Coordinates of C-alpha atoms in Angstrom, one line a residue:
Chain A
M236 CA 20.9 23.4 38.1
T237 CA 17.4 21.7 38.8
P238 CA 16.7 17.8 39.8
R239 CA 14.4 17.5 36.6
T240 CA 17.8 19.0 34.8
L241 CA 19.7 16.3 36.2
R242 CA 17.4 13.5 35.5
V243 CA 17.7 14.9 32.0
L244 CA 21.0 14.8 32.2
A245 CA 21.3 11.5 33.5
A246 CA 19.1 9.7 31.0
L247 CA 20.6 11.6 27.9
A248 CA 24.6 9.9 29.5
G249 CA 22.7 6.7 29.6
A250 CA 21.2 6.8 26.5
L251 CA 24.5 7.9 25.6
S252 CA 26.5 4.7 26.5
C253 CA 23.9 2.9 24.4
T254 CA 25.2 4.0 21.8
G255 CA 28.1 2.1 21.8
C256 CA 26.2 -1.4 22.0
S257 CA 25.2 -0.7 18.1
G258 CA 26.4 -0.2 14.9
W259 CA 28.1 -1.7 11.7
Q260 CA 30.7 -4.0 14.7
S261 CA 28.8 -5.2 17.5
A262 CA 28.4 -8.9 18.7
L263 CA 25.4 -6.5 20.8
D264 CA 23.6 -5.6 17.7
A265 CA 22.9 -8.9 16.5
H266 CA 21.8 -8.9 13.0
G267 CA 22.8 -12.6 12.0
L268 CA 21.0 -16.0 13.2
Q269 CA 24.1 -17.1 15.0
A270 CA 25.3 -13.9 16.1
A271 CA 21.2 -14.0 17.9
H272 CA 22.0 -17.2 19.0
L273 CA 24.9 -16.2 20.9
L274 CA 23.3 -12.5 21.8
R275 CA 20.4 -14.7 23.3
L276 CA 23.0 -16.8 25.0
I277 CA 25.0 -13.9 27.0
T278 CA 21.6 -12.2 27.8
F279 CA 20.4 -15.4 29.5
I280 CA 24.0 -15.4 31.5
V281 CA 24.0 -12.4 32.5
V282 CA 20.6 -11.4 33.9
V283 CA 21.2 -14.6 35.7
C284 CA 24.8 -14.1 37.0
T285 CA 23.4 -10.2 37.8
V286 CA 20.3 -12.0 40.1
V287 CA 22.5 -14.9 41.7
W288 CA 25.5 -11.5 42.2
I289 CA 22.1 -9.3 44.5
L290 CA 21.5 -11.9 46.2
V291 CA 25.1 -13.0 46.8
L292 CA 25.6 -8.7 48.3
G293 CA 21.7 -9.1 49.6
A294 CA 23.3 -12.2 52.3
L295 CA 26.7 -10.2 52.9
A296 CA 25.1 -7.4 53.6
V297 CA 22.1 -9.0 55.8
A298 CA 25.2 -10.6 57.8
L299 CA 27.4 -7.8 58.3
W300 CA 24.0 -5.8 59.5
R301 CA 22.3 -8.5 61.5
R302 CA 23.6 -8.1 65.7
R303 CA 24.2 -11.3 67.4
S304 CA 21.7 -12.5 69.7
G305 CA 24.3 -12.5 72.9
P306 CA 28.0 -13.2 73.5
S307 CA 27.3 -16.7 72.0
E308 CA 30.7 -18.5 71.0
P309 CA 30.8 -19.7 67.9
S310 CA 31.5 -23.3 68.5
D311 CA 28.1 -23.2 71.0
T312 CA 25.9 -24.8 68.6
G313 CA 22.8 -27.0 69.0
P314 CA 22.7 -29.9 67.0
A315 CA 19.3 -27.4 65.7
V316 CA 21.4 -24.9 64.6
E317 CA 24.1 -27.4 63.3
R318 CA 21.0 -28.5 61.2
R319 CA 19.9 -25.5 60.2
L320 CA 23.3 -24.2 58.7
T321 CA 24.1 -27.9 56.9
V322 CA 20.7 -27.0 55.1
A323 CA 21.2 -23.6 53.9
V324 CA 25.3 -24.7 53.0
S325 CA 24.3 -27.4 51.3
S326 CA 21.4 -26.0 49.5
A327 CA 23.7 -22.7 48.3
V328 CA 25.9 -25.7 47.1
A329 CA 23.3 -27.6 44.9
V330 CA 21.5 -24.1 43.6
T331 CA 25.2 -23.3 42.1
A332 CA 25.8 -26.7 40.8
V333 CA 22.1 -26.3 39.5
V334 CA 23.1 -23.0 37.6
I335 CA 26.4 -23.8 36.3
A336 CA 24.7 -27.2 34.7
V337 CA 21.9 -25.1 32.9
F338 CA 24.7 -22.6 31.9
T339 CA 26.6 -25.3 30.5
A340 CA 23.5 -26.7 28.9
A341 CA 22.5 -23.4 27.7
S342 CA 25.8 -23.3 26.0
Y343 CA 26.0 -26.4 24.0
Q344 CA 22.7 -26.1 22.7
T345 CA 23.8 -23.0 21.0
T346 CA 26.3 -24.3 20.0
R347 CA 24.9 -26.9 18.3
A348 CA 22.8 -24.4 16.5
L349 CA 25.8 -22.6 15.4
S350 CA 27.2 -25.1 13.7
D351 CA 23.9 -26.1 11.8
L352 CA 24.1 -25.9 8.1
P353 CA 21.7 -26.2 5.5
S354 CA 22.7 -27.9 2.3
D355 CA 21.8 -24.9 0.2
A356 CA 24.4 -23.1 1.6
L357 CA 26.4 -20.6 0.3
T358 CA 30.2 -21.7 0.2
V359 CA 33.1 -18.4 0.3
K360 CA 36.8 -19.2 0.7
V361 CA 38.5 -16.6 2.3
R362 CA 42.7 -16.9 3.0
G363 CA 43.8 -15.2 5.9
Y364 CA 47.1 -13.3 4.3
Q365 CA 49.5 -10.9 6.8
W366 CA 47.9 -8.5 6.6
W367 CA 43.8 -8.8 4.2
W368 CA 41.7 -11.5 3.5
E369 CA 41.7 -13.4 0.4
V370 CA 38.1 -14.2 -0.6
S371 CA 37.2 -16.6 -3.8
Y372 CA 33.9 -18.1 -4.3
Q373 CA 32.4 -21.2 -5.9
D374 CA 29.9 -21.0 -7.9
P375 CA 28.4 -24.7 -7.7
Q376 CA 26.0 -24.5 -11.4
S377 CA 29.4 -22.8 -13.6
G378 CA 32.7 -25.0 -11.5
R379 CA 33.9 -21.2 -11.9
T380 CA 35.7 -19.6 -8.9
L381 CA 35.3 -15.3 -8.2
P382 CA 38.5 -14.0 -6.7
S383 CA 38.3 -10.5 -4.5
A384 CA 39.7 -9.5 -1.6
N385 CA 38.5 -8.0 1.7
E386 CA 35.0 -7.6 0.7
I387 CA 32.3 -10.1 1.2
H388 CA 28.8 -9.9 -0.5
V389 CA 26.5 -12.5 0.9
P390 CA 22.9 -12.8 0.0
A391 CA 20.4 -12.0 2.9
G392 CA 18.5 -14.8 4.2
R393 CA 21.0 -17.4 2.1
P394 CA 23.2 -19.8 5.0
V395 CA 26.8 -19.3 3.7
R396 CA 29.4 -21.7 5.1
F397 CA 33.2 -19.6 5.3
V398 CA 36.0 -22.5 4.3
L399 CA 38.5 -21.0 6.5
E400 CA 42.7 -21.3 5.5
A401 CA 45.8 -19.0 6.4
A402 CA 49.1 -18.5 4.4
D403 CA 51.2 -17.5 6.7
V404 CA 50.4 -17.4 10.5
I405 CA 47.0 -17.7 12.5
H406 CA 44.0 -15.1 11.7
S407 CA 40.4 -15.1 13.2
F408 CA 37.8 -14.3 11.1
W409 CA 35.1 -12.2 13.3
V410 CA 31.7 -10.6 11.9
P411 CA 30.7 -9.5 15.5
S412 CA 27.1 -8.3 13.9
L413 CA 26.8 -11.6 12.4
A414 CA 28.4 -14.7 14.1
G415 CA 30.8 -16.1 16.7
K416 CA 35.1 -16.3 15.6
Q417 CA 36.5 -18.7 14.4
D418 CA 40.1 -19.0 13.6
L419 CA 42.4 -19.4 10.1
I420 CA 45.0 -21.6 10.9
P421 CA 47.8 -22.5 8.5
G422 CA 47.8 -26.2 7.8
R423 CA 44.1 -26.5 7.8
T424 CA 40.5 -25.7 7.0
N425 CA 37.6 -24.6 9.3
E426 CA 34.7 -23.7 8.3
I427 CA 31.8 -21.5 9.9
A428 CA 28.0 -21.0 9.4
I429 CA 27.1 -17.6 8.9
M430 CA 22.8 -15.7 7.7
A431 CA 22.5 -12.3 8.0
Q432 CA 19.1 -12.0 8.3
R433 CA 18.6 -8.6 6.8
A434 CA 20.6 -6.5 4.5
G435 CA 22.9 -3.9 5.7
I436 CA 27.6 -3.3 5.2
Y437 CA 29.0 -5.1 8.7
R438 CA 32.2 -4.6 9.9
G439 CA 35.1 -7.7 10.5
Q440 CA 38.0 -7.7 11.5
C441 CA 41.0 -10.1 12.6
A442 CA 40.6 -11.5 15.6
E443 CA 43.8 -13.1 16.7
F444 CA 47.6 -10.8 17.1
C445 CA 49.1 -11.5 13.8
G446 CA 51.4 -9.5 13.8
L447 CA 52.7 -5.7 13.4
Q448 CA 49.3 -4.7 11.0
H449 CA 46.7 -6.8 13.2
A450 CA 44.3 -3.4 13.6
H451 CA 44.5 -3.0 10.1
M452 CA 43.2 -6.0 8.6
A453 CA 39.8 -5.4 8.9
F454 CA 37.1 -7.1 5.9
M455 CA 33.3 -5.6 4.8
V456 CA 30.6 -8.1 5.4
I457 CA 28.0 -6.9 2.6
A458 CA 24.8 -8.7 3.5
E459 CA 21.7 -8.2 0.0
E460 CA 18.4 -9.2 -1.1
P461 CA 19.1 -11.7 -3.4
A462 CA 18.3 -10.3 -6.5
Q463 CA 21.6 -7.4 -6.0
F464 CA 23.4 -10.1 -5.2
E465 CA 23.0 -12.2 -7.9
A466 CA 24.0 -9.1 -10.1
W467 CA 26.7 -8.3 -8.1
A468 CA 28.7 -12.1 -8.7
T469 CA 27.6 -11.4 -12.5
A470 CA 29.5 -8.0 -12.5
Q471 CA 32.3 -9.7 -10.9
L472 CA 33.4 -12.2 -13.7
Q473 CA 32.8 -9.8 -15.5
D474 CA 36.8 -9.2 -16.9
A475 CA 38.8 -5.7 -15.8
A476 CA 36.8 -2.9 -17.4
A477 CA 39.1 -1.5 -20.7
P478 CA 40.3 1.8 -20.5
T479 CA 38.0 4.4 -21.9
N480 CA 41.3 7.3 -22.7
P481 CA 44.9 7.7 -22.5
E482 CA 45.7 8.2 -19.1
Q483 CA 44.2 4.9 -18.3
E484 CA 45.4 2.9 -21.0
R485 CA 48.9 4.2 -19.8
G486 CA 48.5 3.4 -16.3
R487 CA 47.7 -0.4 -17.6
Q488 CA 50.7 -0.2 -20.0
I489 CA 52.6 0.6 -16.9
F490 CA 50.9 -2.2 -14.2
L491 CA 51.9 -4.8 -16.5
T492 CA 55.6 -3.9 -17.3
K493 CA 56.7 -2.6 -13.7
A494 CA 56.4 -4.9 -10.8
C495 CA 52.8 -4.4 -9.7
A496 CA 51.8 -7.8 -12.5
A497 CA 54.0 -9.3 -10.9
C498 CA 52.1 -9.9 -7.5
H499 CA 48.4 -8.8 -8.8
A500 CA 46.4 -10.0 -11.1
I501 CA 43.9 -8.0 -13.3
R502 CA 41.5 -10.5 -15.3
G503 CA 41.5 -9.8 -18.8
T504 CA 44.9 -8.6 -18.8
P505 CA 48.7 -10.8 -18.8
A506 CA 48.4 -9.6 -15.2
A507 CA 48.3 -12.9 -13.2
G508 CA 49.8 -12.6 -10.1
T509 CA 48.3 -14.2 -6.8
T510 CA 51.0 -12.6 -4.6
G511 CA 48.6 -9.7 -3.6
P512 CA 45.1 -9.3 -3.3
D513 CA 42.9 -9.5 -7.2
L514 CA 42.1 -5.8 -8.3
T515 CA 40.5 -6.4 -11.3
H516 CA 37.4 -4.9 -9.6
I517 CA 38.8 -3.1 -6.8
A518 CA 37.4 0.6 -7.6
S519 CA 33.9 -1.8 -6.5
R520 CA 35.3 -2.1 -2.8
S521 CA 34.7 0.6 -0.7
T522 CA 37.9 0.5 0.7
I523 CA 41.3 -1.1 0.1
A524 CA 44.7 -2.8 1.8
A525 CA 42.3 -4.0 4.6
G526 CA 40.2 -2.2 5.3
L527 CA 42.7 1.0 6.1
L528 CA 41.3 4.1 3.8
D529 CA 38.2 4.5 1.3
T530 CA 38.6 3.5 -2.3
T531 CA 39.1 7.1 -4.0
R532 CA 41.5 7.8 -7.3
G533 CA 43.8 10.0 -4.2
S534 CA 44.6 6.9 -1.7
L535 CA 44.8 4.6 -4.8
A536 CA 48.0 7.2 -5.1
A537 CA 49.1 7.4 -2.1
W538 CA 49.3 3.8 -1.5
I539 CA 50.8 3.2 -4.4
A540 CA 53.4 5.6 -3.7
D541 CA 54.4 5.2 -0.2
P542 CA 52.6 1.6 1.4
Q543 CA 55.1 1.5 4.4
T544 CA 53.8 4.9 5.3
L545 CA 50.4 4.0 5.7
K546 CA 50.4 0.5 6.7
P547 CA 54.3 -0.2 7.6
G548 CA 55.7 -4.0 7.6
N549 CA 53.0 -4.7 5.3
N550 CA 54.4 -6.5 2.0
M551 CA 53.9 -4.4 -0.7
P552 CA 57.1 -2.0 -1.9
M553 CA 57.3 1.0 -2.6
V554 CA 57.5 0.5 -6.3
P555 CA 59.7 3.6 -7.8
L556 CA 57.1 5.5 -10.1
A557 CA 57.6 8.8 -11.7
A558 CA 54.8 11.2 -10.8
D559 CA 52.8 10.9 -14.2
E560 CA 53.2 7.2 -13.8
L561 CA 51.8 7.9 -10.7
R562 CA 48.4 9.5 -12.1
A563 CA 47.9 7.1 -15.0
V564 CA 48.1 3.7 -12.7
S565 CA 46.2 5.6 -10.0
A566 CA 43.9 6.7 -13.3
Y567 CA 43.0 3.4 -14.7
L568 CA 43.3 1.7 -11.1
A569 CA 40.3 3.9 -9.9
S570 CA 38.4 2.8 -13.4
L571 CA 38.3 -0.7 -12.5
K572 CA 34.9 -0.9 -11.5
Chain B
M176 CA 81.3 -1.9 57.1
S177 CA 82.9 1.4 55.2
P178 CA 81.1 3.7 53.9
R179 CA 83.3 3.6 51.1
R180 CA 81.9 -0.2 51.0
S181 CA 78.8 0.5 50.5
L182 CA 78.9 3.4 48.4
L183 CA 80.9 0.4 46.1
S184 CA 78.3 -1.9 47.0
R185 CA 75.2 0.0 45.8
I186 CA 77.8 1.0 42.5
V187 CA 78.3 -1.8 41.5
P188 CA 75.3 -3.6 40.5
L189 CA 73.4 -0.3 39.4
M190 CA 76.4 -1.2 36.4
L191 CA 75.7 -4.6 35.7
A192 CA 71.7 -3.4 35.7
C193 CA 72.4 -0.8 33.1
A194 CA 74.5 -3.1 31.1
A195 CA 72.7 -5.5 30.9
L196 CA 69.9 -3.2 29.7
A197 CA 71.8 -2.5 26.7
A198 CA 71.0 -6.3 25.8
C199 CA 67.3 -5.0 25.4
E200 CA 67.7 -3.6 22.2
R201 CA 66.1 -6.1 19.2
E202 CA 66.9 -6.5 16.0
E203 CA 65.8 -3.4 13.8
R204 CA 63.3 -3.9 11.0
V205 CA 63.7 -0.8 8.1
L206 CA 60.3 -1.2 7.3
R207 CA 60.6 2.0 4.7
I208 CA 63.0 1.9 2.9
D209 CA 64.5 6.3 1.6
P210 CA 63.6 6.0 -2.2
P211 CA 66.4 7.7 -3.3
V212 CA 68.6 5.2 -0.7
A213 CA 66.2 2.0 -2.5
E214 CA 68.1 4.5 -5.9
A215 CA 71.3 3.4 -4.1
L216 CA 71.1 0.3 -3.9
A217 CA 70.8 -0.5 -7.6
D218 CA 74.2 1.1 -8.0
V219 CA 76.6 -2.7 -8.3
E220 CA 79.4 -2.4 -10.5
P221 CA 80.2 -5.3 -12.0
M222 CA 83.3 -7.2 -13.2
P223 CA 83.5 -7.8 -16.8
N224 CA 83.1 -11.3 -17.1
G225 CA 78.5 -11.0 -14.8
I226 CA 81.2 -12.4 -11.9
G227 CA 81.4 -10.4 -8.4
G228 CA 81.6 -6.9 -7.9
S229 CA 81.8 -3.5 -6.1
H230 CA 78.5 -3.3 -4.1
P231 CA 77.0 -0.2 -3.5
E232 CA 78.6 2.3 -0.8
V233 CA 75.2 3.2 0.8
Y234 CA 75.3 -0.9 0.8
A235 CA 78.2 -1.0 3.4
V236 CA 76.7 2.2 5.3
L237 CA 73.9 0.8 5.9
G238 CA 76.3 -2.2 8.0
A239 CA 75.0 -5.1 5.0
P240 CA 71.4 -5.9 6.2
Y241 CA 70.7 -8.5 3.7
E242 CA 73.8 -11.0 4.8
T243 CA 72.8 -10.3 8.6
N244 CA 69.3 -9.0 9.1
A245 CA 66.9 -12.0 10.2
Y246 CA 63.8 -10.2 9.0
D247 CA 65.2 -9.1 5.6
L248 CA 66.3 -13.1 5.0
S249 CA 62.4 -14.1 6.3
Q250 CA 61.2 -11.5 3.8
G251 CA 63.6 -12.7 1.4
K252 CA 62.0 -16.7 2.4
R253 CA 58.9 -15.4 1.1
L254 CA 59.3 -14.1 -2.0
Y255 CA 61.9 -16.7 -3.1
S256 CA 58.3 -19.1 -2.6
W257 CA 56.5 -16.1 -4.1
F258 CA 58.0 -16.1 -7.0
G259 CA 58.5 -19.0 -8.3
C260 CA 62.3 -19.4 -7.9
K261 CA 60.8 -23.6 -6.5
S262 CA 59.6 -24.7 -9.9
C263 CA 63.2 -24.8 -10.6
H264 CA 65.1 -24.5 -7.8
G265 CA 62.9 -26.8 -5.6
D266 CA 63.3 -26.9 -1.8
G267 CA 67.1 -24.9 -2.6
S268 CA 68.5 -28.9 -3.6
G269 CA 68.1 -28.3 -7.1
G270 CA 65.6 -29.1 -9.5
A271 CA 65.8 -28.0 -14.0
G272 CA 67.6 -25.1 -11.9
P273 CA 70.7 -25.9 -10.1
S274 CA 71.2 -26.4 -6.4
L275 CA 71.4 -23.7 -4.3
L276 CA 72.2 -25.6 -0.8
D277 CA 75.3 -27.8 -2.0
G278 CA 78.2 -24.8 -2.0
W279 CA 78.5 -25.2 -5.4
W280 CA 77.9 -21.7 -6.7
R281 CA 79.4 -21.1 -10.6
Y282 CA 79.1 -17.6 -10.5
G283 CA 80.4 -16.9 -6.4
S284 CA 79.4 -16.5 -3.8
D285 CA 79.1 -12.9 -2.6
I286 CA 75.9 -11.4 -2.5
E287 CA 77.2 -9.3 -5.7
S288 CA 76.8 -11.8 -7.5
I289 CA 73.7 -13.1 -6.8
F290 CA 71.9 -10.2 -6.7
L291 CA 73.0 -9.5 -10.1
T292 CA 72.2 -13.1 -11.3
I293 CA 69.0 -12.7 -9.8
R294 CA 68.2 -8.8 -11.0
D295 CA 70.2 -9.2 -14.7
G296 CA 69.7 -13.0 -15.2
R297 CA 72.0 -15.5 -16.4
P298 CA 72.2 -17.4 -19.1
H299 CA 71.0 -21.3 -19.6
G300 CA 67.5 -19.9 -17.6
M301 CA 67.7 -17.9 -15.6
P302 CA 65.2 -14.8 -15.9
A303 CA 65.9 -11.5 -14.6
F304 CA 64.0 -10.1 -11.8
R305 CA 64.2 -6.5 -12.3
D306 CA 60.9 -6.3 -13.7
K307 CA 58.9 -7.7 -11.0
L308 CA 60.8 -7.3 -7.7
T309 CA 61.9 -3.6 -6.6
T310 CA 66.0 -3.3 -5.9
E311 CA 65.9 -3.7 -2.1
Q312 CA 63.2 -7.4 -3.3
V313 CA 66.0 -8.5 -4.7
W314 CA 68.4 -7.6 -2.2
Q315 CA 66.3 -9.5 0.2
L316 CA 65.9 -12.1 -2.4
A317 CA 69.6 -12.8 -2.8
G318 CA 70.1 -12.9 0.9
Y319 CA 68.5 -15.3 1.6
V320 CA 69.8 -17.4 -1.2
Q321 CA 73.4 -16.9 0.1
T322 CA 72.0 -18.1 3.2
I323 CA 71.3 -21.3 2.1
G324 CA 74.2 -22.6 0.3
A325 CA 76.4 -20.8 3.2
Y326 CA 80.2 -22.0 3.8
S327 CA 79.3 -21.0 7.6
A328 CA 75.9 -20.8 9.3
K329 CA 75.2 -17.1 9.7
T330 CA 74.0 -16.1 13.3
A331 CA 70.3 -14.3 11.6
A332 CA 67.9 -16.7 10.5
P333 CA 65.1 -16.5 8.4
G334 CA 61.5 -17.7 10.0
R335 CA 60.8 -21.1 10.4
D336 CA 59.4 -24.0 7.5
D337 CA 55.7 -24.4 8.0
D338 CA 55.9 -27.9 6.1
K339 CA 58.2 -30.7 6.5
Q340 CA 61.4 -30.0 6.7
T341 CA 62.9 -31.4 3.0
R342 CA 66.0 -30.1 3.5
P343 CA 68.7 -28.6 6.0
A344 CA 67.7 -25.6 7.9
E345 CA 68.8 -22.6 6.6
N346 CA 71.0 -21.8 9.2
R347 CA 72.9 -24.7 9.7
A348 CA 76.8 -24.9 8.8
P349 CA 77.9 -25.8 6.5
A350 CA 76.7 -26.1 2.7
A351 CA 76.1 -29.8 1.5
L352 CA 79.4 -30.3 -0.1
L353 CA 81.4 -29.4 2.7
M354 CA 79.1 -31.8 5.2
E355 CA 79.2 -34.6 3.1
R356 CA 83.1 -34.2 2.9
R357 CA 82.9 -33.5 6.0
G358 CA 81.4 -37.3 6.8
K359 CA 83.8 -39.1 5.0
P360 CA 87.3 -40.4 7.3

């Protein structure tokens, strides 16, 4: 291998490891105002600490390398040497104190910037369950609330206030590309502000261990242009689509008569359960079961047929359905755009 | 030290350690119940008056989990609040519906009777949950309801309350009526 190929390979390996820093879930790939603040802070701290580390190791190397000038005993120092030592140690302590004080001031500044929230912010309520996210939008104009789950649409460039609650245990709301973490705690309300700077799909994840399926408690934040967001909200406010063929109609009937409707709501039908996610527009969401599977008719059917194999311990029971009933229900749910 | 003694002194601690290890086994959670088992769990044969009856054969084979398993009791407690039991029975001390913790069971305190009450309903207001819950869930809920008014404390307890306690804990002993009587001279 020539030195040139080696160099190219090394550069490639470096570039490859850098790809780990980008993507739809990375604090190092900031697309939100708050994440950018945090990224600036962590970059500043890492750079300063790197310089300190190099200086300390340099001093250590020099001390190891330098020969003693003579066979003098450590205690055998004159007042001049003593003074030099005092100055060196005091200034090292002083510099350390200053660096830490600067870090403290910088993180205080960043924290203040994070909690800054303009009054025109959109409010989204997020409630954590084992193991999914209930999302509801409050429209101040119409006073209507728009329930959804596991997928949060936000207008890009507009600040959004997330009001966080938990139904059972402590969860934590974290969209690394957009902002820092905030816990969802049963019995109290927390808030976090997020402003996506550009349109895109950002993945979020529960960041506080909350039980068996903590890892399968993901969500999507979809930042859209304001016009697109309005169109989405208008569509979501509609009742569920009516069945368009006999199979879907049969699926609707089965959904309403079996245990499904006891936990799930489909607006526009008598199904009004509140224990599980609202399914009015389930087929418009990109994943089901909190980021576990892509939303397809097949995955819907697989999930209904055996939720405890796909996500053991979740609260959806295996409702006994015959094969043709399963086909009909999955056809109906897949039609709920 | 004789060789015999040293061998013994080595083996005994080892055996003790092995015995202690057996205690490390934790309670098993059955998260996924096999569909045929779930189906068989519905075979409760009630007595002609609808009170008491035989439990399904598979129930005993499973080791009566819904009365003794802490996970199943916890799930039962969740179902109790999710499925509106509170709207009639309150926190267990009753309301529009009868109290569950006083130890007075109109239809028997055995789990089969409670199962039948929840699944098929009872006259004067108790609705049937046959179409709202799966058979396994009815068993979990029945186990929890039995715990609320049990005459003697169970060794397993469901999850704790997040809210302020308004009634005795589920794994206390015994039922409220007996407790009151015991308090009297």
